[in-house]
């Protein structure tokens, strides 16, 4: 049965409830409800008392046995089995239950608890009521939501069906709570600083821009709270911290999300060495083992970005990397004995940068030089460069005490402590994609084609992808070997205008360096390549008869009334109804793209057209 048929059946059951005089969406239960976890914890007490109680939850399983039925309900704390029998409920109530209740509905049940012959804790209902009638079925437990992107986009179902995922986010919450308690116990005061800032600062990153209508000024979502926390040190506080969201308009990978949670901390009268001791005390319980310290030069003999990442990824035990070059830590104090190096550290564990800290700059003249240099970079077109903040410099000229500061990535710490590579953000950026263009631009070399992903661009912004291709062509980089030999930083800079350029550069590098057979499974095994990317490469670069399902295709067929739940279902529809001919697939997909761009536009683009 199709999803539309299932939905129609459930809507008919909704009508049955209404005709029976039942409100399928009441504001609350008419029963005094108990939490399932509390009932199970005190089960023997409830069983001996024989007093009735009520519980509520989502129906996760339903097993009908003629004149009786068993349900498993889940209320967010635990599951409980419910037994409903016709002779206890009455014929009318049992019939309504049998005809209208589906897996996914929320119900309340009232009755006494007992143990089944198999010692299953159970509530025998003498009354029940509908609290929410669901109109869509839940995914099948073992085969639903296998696609990672769909899991992120429909996180509500992922949480419901996967206990491990639900427990992971509960653990993340506990990590933040315990961090906060440890810091407060050490005398640090938690503060809040602006998330909307007139100038982005405190880090090198491309910011998100918004506009304040009342003030008629542009504001930036903060990339870091650093400069505002330092103002508090200037104002007389000695130990301050903030746990909050930062925003950076950059690429997405396992270590980077456009919005993420950071702990930033500043400690007057302390330097980076003292801060390292404090970090070890703060995290030792979570990161056991032998803690080491290496200098940056010991870690990387030939300091390129790729060499640093390669060396970093080999570090498993907690390790402080100290004495970074001044170019990598422009906001840190220089070492008196070697001004080319900074009083700085990063804590690496399991290949990830967890904490960055240093002795903070408090020389206003030197700070001005650094900011002026960054401002010049910004004016030359570097959108990631910091800005000259005269208000902060004025505050710094009033005097800031010697201090050390750090930033700790909550998301990365959660990855370490939950032993997961990337799934620690409840609603990640991939879950809110809208109008994404999954088109691929061809780069041709002498033997075959490779694809530059233009994801993250909407219908109007493909110009910027074409601009990136033009830049590659002008620099003689439309060649597989040229890309393979090019430094990844230079490659990223060449495709900067396409958006998410760092991420795309990494994908290109991984692709051109791949030595195995180009199959769908091998492509999907590469970092950052999903079904749409893999199929585009196979169809356009390798002439394989694989139909590509992108936002254009889904938009057109959805408006024709043809909807499916997953990428594979959409693709299966085309493969089943068309001859497997790569030229046909290529031409058909190109026509769909043109149709969507010119006529079947997004609602936003249609609205823009109307208002012109």
Coordinates of C-alpha atoms in Angstrom, one line a residue:
X1 CA 0.0 0.0 0.0
X2 CA 1.4 3.4 -1.0
X3 CA 1.9 6.2 1.5
X4 CA -1.0 8.1 0.1
X5 CA -3.3 5.1 0.5
X6 CA -2.1 4.7 4.1
X7 CA -2.8 8.3 4.8
X8 CA -6.2 8.1 3.3
X9 CA -7.1 5.1 5.5
X10 CA -5.9 7.0 8.6
X11 CA -8.0 10.0 7.6
X12 CA -11.0 7.7 7.4
X13 CA -10.3 6.5 10.9
X14 CA -10.0 10.1 12.0
X15 CA -13.6 10.6 10.7
X16 CA -14.8 7.6 12.6
X17 CA -13.5 9.1 15.8
X18 CA -15.2 12.4 15.1
X19 CA -18.5 10.7 14.3
X20 CA -18.2 8.8 17.6
X21 CA -18.0 12.1 19.4
X22 CA -14.3 11.8 20.2
X23 CA -11.9 14.8 19.9
X24 CA -8.8 13.2 18.3
X25 CA -6.6 16.1 19.4
X26 CA -7.6 17.1 23.0
X27 CA -5.6 19.7 25.0
X28 CA -4.8 17.1 27.7
X29 CA -5.9 13.7 29.0
X30 CA -8.9 13.5 31.3
X31 CA -6.9 11.1 33.4
X32 CA -4.3 12.0 36.1
X33 CA -1.2 10.6 34.3
X34 CA 1.9 8.9 35.8
X35 CA 5.3 8.8 34.1
X36 CA 6.0 5.3 32.7
X37 CA 9.5 5.2 34.2
X38 CA 8.1 6.0 37.7
X39 CA 5.4 3.3 37.3
X40 CA 8.0 0.7 36.4
X41 CA 10.4 1.7 39.1
X42 CA 7.6 1.3 41.7
X43 CA 5.8 -1.5 39.9
X44 CA 5.6 -3.9 42.9
X45 CA 4.1 -1.2 45.1
X46 CA 1.5 -0.4 42.5
X47 CA 0.7 -4.1 41.9
X48 CA 0.2 -4.8 45.6
X49 CA -2.0 -1.7 46.1
X50 CA -4.3 -2.7 43.3
X51 CA -5.1 1.0 42.8
X52 CA -5.8 2.0 39.2
X53 CA -3.5 4.5 37.5
X54 CA -3.2 6.1 34.1
X55 CA -0.3 6.4 31.6
X56 CA 0.0 7.9 28.2
X57 CA 2.3 7.5 25.2
X58 CA 2.8 6.8 21.6
X59 CA 1.8 3.4 20.3
X60 CA 5.0 1.7 19.1
X61 CA 3.5 -1.8 18.6
X62 CA 0.0 -3.3 18.3
X63 CA -0.8 -7.0 18.5
X64 CA -4.5 -8.0 18.1
X65 CA -5.8 -11.3 19.4
X66 CA -9.5 -11.5 18.6
X67 CA -11.3 -10.2 21.7
X68 CA -8.1 -8.7 23.1
X69 CA -5.0 -6.7 22.1
X70 CA -1.6 -5.8 23.4
X71 CA 0.1 -2.4 22.8
X72 CA 3.6 -1.1 23.6
X73 CA 3.5 2.6 24.4
X74 CA 6.4 5.0 24.9
X75 CA 6.1 8.2 26.8
X76 CA 9.6 9.5 26.4
X77 CA 10.9 7.9 29.6
X78 CA 10.3 4.2 29.0
X79 CA 8.0 1.7 27.2
X80 CA 5.1 -0.2 28.9
X81 CA 2.9 -2.9 27.7
X82 CA -0.9 -2.2 27.7
X83 CA -3.5 -5.0 27.7
X84 CA -7.0 -4.2 26.3
X85 CA -9.8 -6.8 26.5
X86 CA -13.3 -6.5 25.1
X87 CA -14.9 -7.8 28.4
X88 CA -13.1 -5.0 30.4
X89 CA -13.5 -2.1 28.0
X90 CA -17.0 -2.9 26.8
X91 CA -18.0 -3.8 23.3
X92 CA -18.4 -0.2 22.0
X93 CA -15.1 1.1 23.4
X94 CA -13.2 -2.0 22.3
X95 CA -14.7 -1.8 18.8
X96 CA -13.7 1.9 18.5
X97 CA -10.2 1.0 19.7
X98 CA -9.9 -1.8 17.2
X99 CA -11.1 0.3 14.3
X100 CA -9.2 3.5 14.9
X101 CA -5.9 3.0 16.8
X102 CA -2.8 2.6 14.7
X103 CA 0.9 2.5 15.5
X104 CA 2.1 6.1 15.9
X105 CA -1.0 7.3 17.7
X106 CA -0.9 8.8 21.2
X107 CA -3.3 7.3 23.6
X108 CA -3.9 7.2 27.4
X109 CA -4.9 4.1 29.3
X110 CA -6.4 3.7 32.7
X111 CA -6.3 0.5 34.8
X112 CA -4.4 -1.7 37.2
X113 CA -0.9 -3.2 36.6
X114 CA -0.1 -6.9 36.6
X115 CA 2.6 -9.3 35.6
X116 CA 1.9 -11.6 32.6
X117 CA 2.9 -15.3 32.6
X118 CA 6.2 -14.2 31.0
X119 CA 6.8 -11.7 33.8
X120 CA 6.1 -8.7 31.5
X121 CA 5.1 -5.6 33.4
X122 CA 1.7 -4.7 32.0
X123 CA -1.2 -2.3 32.6
X124 CA -4.7 -3.8 32.0
X125 CA -6.9 -1.0 30.7
X126 CA -10.5 -0.5 31.7
X127 CA -10.6 2.8 29.9
X128 CA -8.7 4.4 27.1
X129 CA -8.7 7.7 25.2
X130 CA -7.2 9.1 22.0
X131 CA -4.8 11.9 22.6
X132 CA -3.4 12.4 19.0
X133 CA -4.3 10.6 15.9
X134 CA -1.3 10.3 13.6
X135 CA -1.9 10.5 9.8
X136 CA 1.4 9.1 8.7
X137 CA 2.9 5.7 9.5
X138 CA 6.1 5.4 11.4
X139 CA 9.1 3.9 9.4
X140 CA 9.5 0.2 9.8
X141 CA 12.0 -0.4 12.6
X142 CA 14.8 -2.3 10.9
X143 CA 14.5 -0.9 7.3
X144 CA 13.3 2.6 7.7
X145 CA 15.4 5.8 7.7
X146 CA 18.6 4.0 6.4
X147 CA 19.7 7.1 4.4
X148 CA 21.8 9.4 6.6
X149 CA 20.5 12.6 5.0
X150 CA 16.9 11.5 5.5
X151 CA 17.6 10.6 9.1
X152 CA 18.9 14.1 9.7
X153 CA 16.1 15.8 7.9
X154 CA 13.5 13.7 9.7
X155 CA 15.2 13.7 13.1
X156 CA 11.9 13.3 14.9
X157 CA 11.5 9.9 13.4
X158 CA 15.1 9.0 13.9
X159 CA 14.9 9.8 17.7
X160 CA 11.6 7.8 17.9
X161 CA 12.9 4.7 16.3
X162 CA 16.6 4.7 17.5
X163 CA 17.1 4.4 21.2
X164 CA 20.9 4.8 20.7
X165 CA 20.4 8.2 19.0
X166 CA 18.0 9.4 21.7
X167 CA 20.4 8.4 24.5
X168 CA 23.3 10.1 22.7
X169 CA 21.6 13.5 22.8
X170 CA 20.7 12.9 26.5
X171 CA 24.4 12.3 27.1
X172 CA 25.3 15.5 25.2
X173 CA 22.9 17.5 27.5
X174 CA 24.6 15.9 30.6
X175 CA 28.0 16.8 29.3
X176 CA 27.1 20.5 29.0
X177 CA 25.4 20.5 32.4
X178 CA 28.5 18.9 34.1
X179 CA 30.9 21.3 32.3
X180 CA 28.8 24.2 33.6
X181 CA 28.8 22.8 37.1
X182 CA 32.6 22.2 37.1
X183 CA 33.3 25.7 35.9
X184 CA 31.0 27.3 38.4
X185 CA 32.7 25.3 41.2
X186 CA 36.0 26.8 40.1
X187 CA 34.7 30.3 40.5
X188 CA 33.9 31.1 36.9
X189 CA 30.8 33.3 36.2
X190 CA 28.6 32.4 33.3
X191 CA 27.6 35.4 31.1
X192 CA 25.8 36.1 27.9
X193 CA 27.1 38.3 25.1
X194 CA 25.5 39.6 21.9
X195 CA 24.8 37.1 19.1
X196 CA 24.0 40.0 16.7
X197 CA 27.1 42.1 16.3
X198 CA 27.9 45.2 14.3
X199 CA 31.3 43.7 13.3
X200 CA 32.3 40.1 13.1
X201 CA 35.4 39.3 15.2
X202 CA 37.2 36.9 17.5
X203 CA 38.0 34.4 14.7
X204 CA 38.7 34.2 11.0
X205 CA 35.5 33.0 9.3
X206 CA 32.9 34.1 6.8
X207 CA 29.9 35.5 8.7
X208 CA 26.2 35.4 8.1
X209 CA 24.7 38.9 7.5
X210 CA 21.3 40.1 8.4
X211 CA 19.6 43.5 8.5
X212 CA 18.1 45.3 11.5
X213 CA 15.0 47.2 10.1
X214 CA 14.4 49.6 13.0
X215 CA 18.1 50.7 13.1
X216 CA 18.6 50.3 9.3
X217 CA 22.0 48.7 9.8
X218 CA 23.5 45.4 8.8
X219 CA 24.4 43.1 11.7
X220 CA 26.4 39.8 11.8
X221 CA 25.6 36.6 13.5
X222 CA 28.6 36.1 15.8
X223 CA 31.4 33.9 14.7
X224 CA 32.9 34.1 18.3
X225 CA 32.1 35.9 21.5
X226 CA 35.8 36.6 22.3
X227 CA 35.9 40.4 22.0
X228 CA 32.8 40.9 24.1
X229 CA 34.1 38.5 26.8
X230 CA 37.4 40.4 26.9
X231 CA 35.4 43.6 27.5
X232 CA 34.1 42.0 30.7
X233 CA 37.7 41.3 31.8
X234 CA 38.4 45.0 31.2
X235 CA 35.3 45.8 33.3
X236 CA 36.7 44.0 36.3
X237 CA 35.5 40.4 36.1
X238 CA 38.3 37.8 36.7
X239 CA 36.8 34.5 35.5
X240 CA 34.1 34.5 32.9
X241 CA 32.7 31.9 30.5
X242 CA 29.9 31.5 27.9
X243 CA 28.4 28.4 26.4
X244 CA 26.5 29.4 23.3
X245 CA 25.9 29.2 19.6
X246 CA 28.4 30.5 17.0
X247 CA 27.7 30.9 13.3
X248 CA 30.1 30.6 10.4
X249 CA 29.0 30.7 6.7
X250 CA 31.3 28.0 5.6
X251 CA 31.4 24.4 4.5
X252 CA 29.9 21.4 6.2
X253 CA 31.7 18.3 7.1
X254 CA 32.1 15.9 10.1
X255 CA 33.9 18.6 12.1
X256 CA 32.1 21.7 10.9
X257 CA 28.4 22.8 10.9
X258 CA 27.3 26.4 10.1
X259 CA 26.0 26.8 13.6
X260 CA 27.7 25.1 16.5
X261 CA 28.1 25.2 20.3
X262 CA 31.2 26.6 21.9
X263 CA 32.5 27.1 25.4
X264 CA 34.6 30.2 25.6
X265 CA 36.4 31.0 28.8
X266 CA 38.7 33.9 29.9
X267 CA 40.8 33.9 33.1
X268 CA 42.6 37.1 34.4
X269 CA 46.0 36.7 35.9
X270 CA 46.6 33.4 34.1
X271 CA 48.8 32.4 31.1
X272 CA 48.5 29.5 28.6
X273 CA 50.6 27.1 30.7
X274 CA 48.3 27.5 33.7
X275 CA 45.3 27.2 31.4
X276 CA 46.7 23.8 30.1
X277 CA 46.9 22.5 33.7
X278 CA 43.3 23.7 34.2
X279 CA 42.0 22.0 31.0
X280 CA 43.6 18.7 32.0
X281 CA 41.8 19.0 35.4
X282 CA 38.6 19.9 33.7
X283 CA 38.6 17.0 31.2
X284 CA 40.7 14.3 32.7
X285 CA 37.7 12.4 33.9
X286 CA 36.3 12.2 30.4
X287 CA 39.7 11.8 28.5
X288 CA 41.7 9.3 30.5
X289 CA 45.1 8.0 29.6
X290 CA 48.5 9.6 29.4
X291 CA 48.4 13.3 28.4
X292 CA 51.4 14.4 26.3
X293 CA 52.7 17.8 25.2
X294 CA 54.4 18.3 21.8
X295 CA 55.5 21.5 20.1
X296 CA 54.1 22.4 16.7
X297 CA 57.5 21.9 15.1
X298 CA 57.8 18.4 16.6
X299 CA 54.4 17.5 15.2
X300 CA 54.9 18.9 11.7
X301 CA 58.3 19.1 10.1
X302 CA 57.0 20.6 6.8
X303 CA 54.2 22.9 7.9
X304 CA 51.4 22.7 5.3
X305 CA 47.7 22.4 6.0
X306 CA 47.7 18.8 4.6
X307 CA 50.7 17.7 6.6
X308 CA 49.3 19.2 9.8
X309 CA 46.0 17.4 9.3
X310 CA 47.7 14.1 8.5
X311 CA 49.8 14.4 11.7
X312 CA 46.9 15.5 13.8
X313 CA 44.7 12.6 12.7
X314 CA 47.3 10.1 14.0
X315 CA 47.0 11.4 17.6
X316 CA 44.7 9.3 19.7
X317 CA 45.7 10.0 23.3
X318 CA 45.0 13.5 24.7
X319 CA 47.9 15.7 23.5
X320 CA 48.7 19.4 23.9
X321 CA 50.3 20.9 20.8
X322 CA 52.0 24.2 21.8
X323 CA 54.1 27.0 20.3
X324 CA 52.1 27.6 17.1
X325 CA 53.6 30.0 14.6
X326 CA 52.3 33.6 14.9
X327 CA 50.5 33.4 11.5
X328 CA 48.3 30.6 12.8
X329 CA 47.4 32.3 16.1
X330 CA 47.2 36.1 15.4
X331 CA 45.3 36.9 18.6
X332 CA 47.9 35.2 21.0
X333 CA 50.8 36.7 22.8
X334 CA 54.2 36.2 21.2
X335 CA 56.8 34.2 23.1
X336 CA 59.4 36.7 24.5
X337 CA 62.3 34.2 23.8
X338 CA 61.0 33.6 20.2
X339 CA 58.7 36.2 18.7
X340 CA 57.9 34.0 15.7
X341 CA 56.0 31.6 18.0
X342 CA 53.0 32.2 20.2
X343 CA 52.0 31.3 23.8
X344 CA 49.4 28.9 22.5
X345 CA 48.1 25.4 22.6
X346 CA 45.5 23.1 21.1
X347 CA 44.3 19.9 22.8
X348 CA 44.0 17.0 20.3
X349 CA 42.3 13.8 21.1
X350 CA 41.4 11.0 18.7
X351 CA 42.5 13.2 15.8
X352 CA 40.2 16.1 16.6
X353 CA 40.9 19.6 17.8
X354 CA 39.0 19.8 21.1
X355 CA 40.3 22.9 22.8
X356 CA 42.3 25.9 21.6
X357 CA 43.8 28.4 24.0
X358 CA 46.5 31.0 24.5
X359 CA 47.8 33.8 26.5
X360 CA 45.7 36.7 25.3
X361 CA 46.9 39.8 23.6
X362 CA 46.4 42.9 25.8
X363 CA 48.8 45.3 24.1
X364 CA 46.4 47.7 22.4
X365 CA 49.0 49.0 19.9
X366 CA 50.1 45.5 18.7
X367 CA 46.4 44.5 18.7
X368 CA 45.7 47.4 16.4
X369 CA 48.5 46.4 14.0
X370 CA 47.0 42.9 13.8
X371 CA 43.5 44.2 13.2
X372 CA 44.6 46.6 10.6
X373 CA 46.4 43.8 8.8
X374 CA 43.2 41.7 8.9
X375 CA 41.1 44.7 7.7
X376 CA 43.4 45.1 4.7
X377 CA 42.9 41.4 3.9
X378 CA 39.2 41.9 4.1
X379 CA 39.3 44.9 1.7
X380 CA 41.3 42.7 -0.8
X381 CA 38.3 40.3 -0.9
X382 CA 39.1 37.8 1.9
X383 CA 35.6 37.4 3.5
X384 CA 37.1 35.4 6.3
X385 CA 39.4 38.1 7.6
X386 CA 38.7 39.8 10.9
X387 CA 37.5 43.4 10.9
X388 CA 39.0 46.5 12.5
X389 CA 36.9 47.0 15.7
X390 CA 37.6 50.5 17.0
X391 CA 35.2 50.1 19.9
X392 CA 37.1 47.1 21.1
X393 CA 40.4 48.8 20.7
X394 CA 39.2 51.8 22.7
X395 CA 38.2 49.4 25.5
X396 CA 41.6 47.7 25.3
X397 CA 43.3 51.0 25.6
X398 CA 41.7 51.3 29.0
X399 CA 43.7 48.3 30.1
X400 CA 43.0 44.6 30.1
X401 CA 44.8 42.4 32.8
X402 CA 47.1 39.6 31.7
X403 CA 44.8 36.7 30.9
X404 CA 44.4 33.4 29.2
X405 CA 41.5 32.2 27.2
X406 CA 40.2 29.1 25.5
X407 CA 37.5 27.8 23.1
X408 CA 36.2 24.3 23.5
X409 CA 34.0 22.7 20.8
X410 CA 31.0 21.2 22.6
X411 CA 30.1 19.2 19.5
X412 CA 33.6 17.7 19.1
X413 CA 33.8 16.9 22.7
X414 CA 30.4 15.2 22.4
X415 CA 31.7 13.2 19.4
X416 CA 34.6 11.9 21.5
X417 CA 32.5 11.0 24.6
X418 CA 29.7 9.4 22.7
X419 CA 32.1 7.6 20.3
X420 CA 30.4 8.8 17.2
X421 CA 31.9 10.5 14.2
X422 CA 29.4 13.2 13.4
X423 CA 25.9 12.6 14.7
X424 CA 25.8 14.9 17.8
X425 CA 23.8 17.8 16.5
X426 CA 20.0 17.3 17.0
X427 CA 19.0 19.2 13.8
X428 CA 22.1 19.6 11.6
X429 CA 22.3 21.9 8.6
X430 CA 21.5 19.1 6.1
X431 CA 18.0 18.9 7.8
X432 CA 17.0 22.4 6.7
X433 CA 18.0 22.3 3.0
X434 CA 15.5 24.1 0.8
X435 CA 15.6 24.5 -3.0
X436 CA 19.1 23.0 -3.1
X437 CA 20.4 22.5 -6.6
X438 CA 22.1 19.1 -7.0
X439 CA 23.6 19.9 -10.4
X440 CA 27.1 18.9 -11.4
X441 CA 29.4 20.8 -13.7
X442 CA 31.8 18.8 -15.8
X443 CA 35.6 19.1 -15.7
X444 CA 37.2 17.2 -18.6
X445 CA 40.7 15.7 -18.7
X446 CA 42.3 13.6 -21.4
X447 CA 40.9 10.3 -20.2
X448 CA 37.7 10.9 -18.3
X449 CA 35.5 13.5 -16.6
X450 CA 35.4 14.4 -12.9
X451 CA 32.6 16.4 -11.3
X452 CA 32.7 19.5 -9.2
X453 CA 29.8 19.5 -6.9
X454 CA 27.7 22.7 -7.0
X455 CA 25.6 21.8 -4.0
X456 CA 24.4 24.5 -1.7
X457 CA 23.5 26.8 -4.7
X458 CA 19.9 27.7 -5.5
X459 CA 18.5 28.2 -9.0
X460 CA 19.8 31.7 -9.2
X461 CA 23.3 31.1 -7.9
X462 CA 24.6 28.6 -10.5
X463 CA 26.4 31.7 -11.9
X464 CA 28.9 31.4 -9.1
X465 CA 29.6 27.8 -9.9
X466 CA 30.3 28.7 -13.5
X467 CA 32.6 31.5 -12.3
X468 CA 34.6 28.9 -10.3
X469 CA 34.9 26.7 -13.4
X470 CA 36.1 29.7 -15.4
X471 CA 38.7 30.4 -12.8
X472 CA 39.9 26.8 -12.9
X473 CA 40.1 27.0 -16.7
X474 CA 42.0 30.3 -16.7
X475 CA 44.6 28.6 -14.3
X476 CA 44.9 25.5 -16.5
X477 CA 43.3 23.4 -13.7
X478 CA 40.6 21.6 -15.8
X479 CA 42.8 18.5 -15.6
X480 CA 42.8 15.6 -13.2
X481 CA 46.6 15.6 -12.6
X482 CA 46.7 19.3 -12.2
X483 CA 44.1 19.2 -9.4
X484 CA 45.9 16.2 -7.9
X485 CA 49.2 18.2 -7.7
X486 CA 47.6 21.4 -6.5
X487 CA 47.8 22.4 -2.8
X488 CA 44.3 22.0 -1.4
X489 CA 44.3 25.6 0.0
X490 CA 45.0 27.0 -3.5
X491 CA 42.3 24.7 -5.0
X492 CA 39.8 25.9 -2.4
X493 CA 40.7 29.5 -3.2
X494 CA 40.1 28.8 -7.0
X495 CA 36.5 27.7 -6.4
X496 CA 35.8 30.2 -3.6
X497 CA 32.8 31.8 -5.4
X498 CA 30.9 28.5 -5.6
X499 CA 30.3 28.5 -1.8
X500 CA 31.4 25.7 0.7
X501 CA 34.7 25.9 -1.3
X502 CA 36.8 24.2 1.4
X503 CA 34.5 21.2 1.5
X504 CA 34.3 21.0 -2.2
X505 CA 38.1 21.2 -2.6
X506 CA 38.4 18.3 -0.2
X507 CA 35.9 16.3 -2.2
X508 CA 37.7 17.0 -5.4
X509 CA 41.0 16.0 -3.8
X510 CA 39.6 12.7 -2.5
X511 CA 38.1 11.9 -5.9
X512 CA 41.1 12.5 -8.1
X513 CA 43.3 10.6 -5.6
X514 CA 41.0 7.5 -5.6
X515 CA 42.8 4.5 -7.3
X516 CA 40.0 1.9 -7.2
X517 CA 37.2 1.0 -9.6
X518 CA 34.6 3.7 -9.9
X519 CA 31.5 2.0 -8.7
X520 CA 28.5 3.4 -6.8
X521 CA 29.5 1.6 -3.6
X522 CA 33.1 2.9 -3.9
X523 CA 31.9 6.5 -4.5
X524 CA 29.5 6.4 -1.6
X525 CA 32.4 5.2 0.6
X526 CA 34.3 8.5 -0.2
X527 CA 34.0 11.4 2.2
X528 CA 31.2 13.7 1.5
X529 CA 29.7 11.8 -1.4
X530 CA 26.0 10.9 -1.1
X531 CA 23.7 9.1 -3.6
X532 CA 23.0 12.2 -5.7
X533 CA 26.7 13.0 -6.1
X534 CA 27.6 9.4 -6.8
X535 CA 24.9 9.0 -9.5
X536 CA 25.8 12.3 -11.1
X537 CA 29.4 11.2 -11.5
X538 CA 28.3 7.8 -12.9
X539 CA 25.8 9.2 -15.4
X540 CA 27.7 12.3 -16.6
X541 CA 31.3 11.3 -16.3
X542 CA 31.2 7.5 -16.8
X543 CA 28.1 7.1 -19.1
X544 CA 26.4 4.7 -16.7
X545 CA 22.6 4.3 -17.0
X546 CA 21.8 5.7 -13.6
X547 CA 19.0 8.3 -13.2
X548 CA 19.9 11.2 -11.0
X549 CA 17.3 12.4 -8.5
X550 CA 17.9 16.0 -7.5
X551 CA 15.8 18.9 -6.2
X552 CA 14.5 19.7 -9.7
X553 CA 13.3 16.2 -10.3
X554 CA 11.5 16.0 -7.0
X555 CA 9.9 19.4 -7.3
X556 CA 8.5 18.6 -10.8
X557 CA 7.1 15.2 -9.9
X558 CA 5.8 16.3 -6.5
X559 CA 3.7 18.9 -8.3
X560 CA 2.5 16.2 -10.7
X561 CA 1.2 14.3 -7.6
X562 CA 4.0 11.7 -7.8
X563 CA 5.7 11.5 -4.4
X564 CA 8.0 9.0 -2.8
X565 CA 9.6 8.7 0.7
X566 CA 13.2 8.2 -0.3
X567 CA 15.8 8.8 -3.0
X568 CA 15.9 5.1 -3.9
X569 CA 12.1 5.0 -4.4
X570 CA 12.2 8.0 -6.8
X571 CA 15.1 6.4 -8.7
X572 CA 13.4 3.0 -8.8
X573 CA 10.3 4.7 -10.4
X574 CA 12.5 6.0 -13.4
X575 CA 14.5 2.7 -13.7
X576 CA 11.3 0.7 -13.8
X577 CA 9.5 2.8 -16.4
X578 CA 12.4 3.8 -18.7
X579 CA 14.8 1.8 -20.9
X580 CA 18.2 1.7 -19.2
X581 CA 20.0 4.0 -21.7
X582 CA 22.5 6.5 -20.4
X583 CA 21.9 9.0 -23.3
X584 CA 18.2 8.9 -22.6
X585 CA 18.8 9.5 -18.9
X586 CA 21.2 12.3 -19.6
X587 CA 18.9 14.1 -22.0
X588 CA 15.8 13.5 -19.9
X589 CA 17.5 14.8 -16.7
X590 CA 18.8 17.9 -18.6
X591 CA 15.2 18.6 -19.8
X592 CA 13.9 18.3 -16.2
X593 CA 16.5 20.8 -15.1
X594 CA 15.6 23.3 -17.8
X595 CA 11.8 22.9 -17.1
X596 CA 12.4 23.5 -13.3
X597 CA 14.6 26.5 -13.8
X598 CA 12.3 28.2 -16.4
X599 CA 8.8 27.1 -15.4
X600 CA 8.5 24.8 -12.4
X601 CA 10.3 27.2 -10.0
X602 CA 10.5 27.3 -6.3
X603 CA 7.8 29.2 -4.5
X604 CA 10.3 31.8 -3.4
X605 CA 11.4 32.4 -7.0
X606 CA 7.8 32.6 -8.2
X607 CA 7.1 35.2 -5.5
X608 CA 10.0 37.3 -6.6
X609 CA 8.8 37.1 -10.2
X610 CA 5.3 38.3 -9.2
X611 CA 6.6 41.2 -7.1
X612 CA 8.9 42.5 -9.9

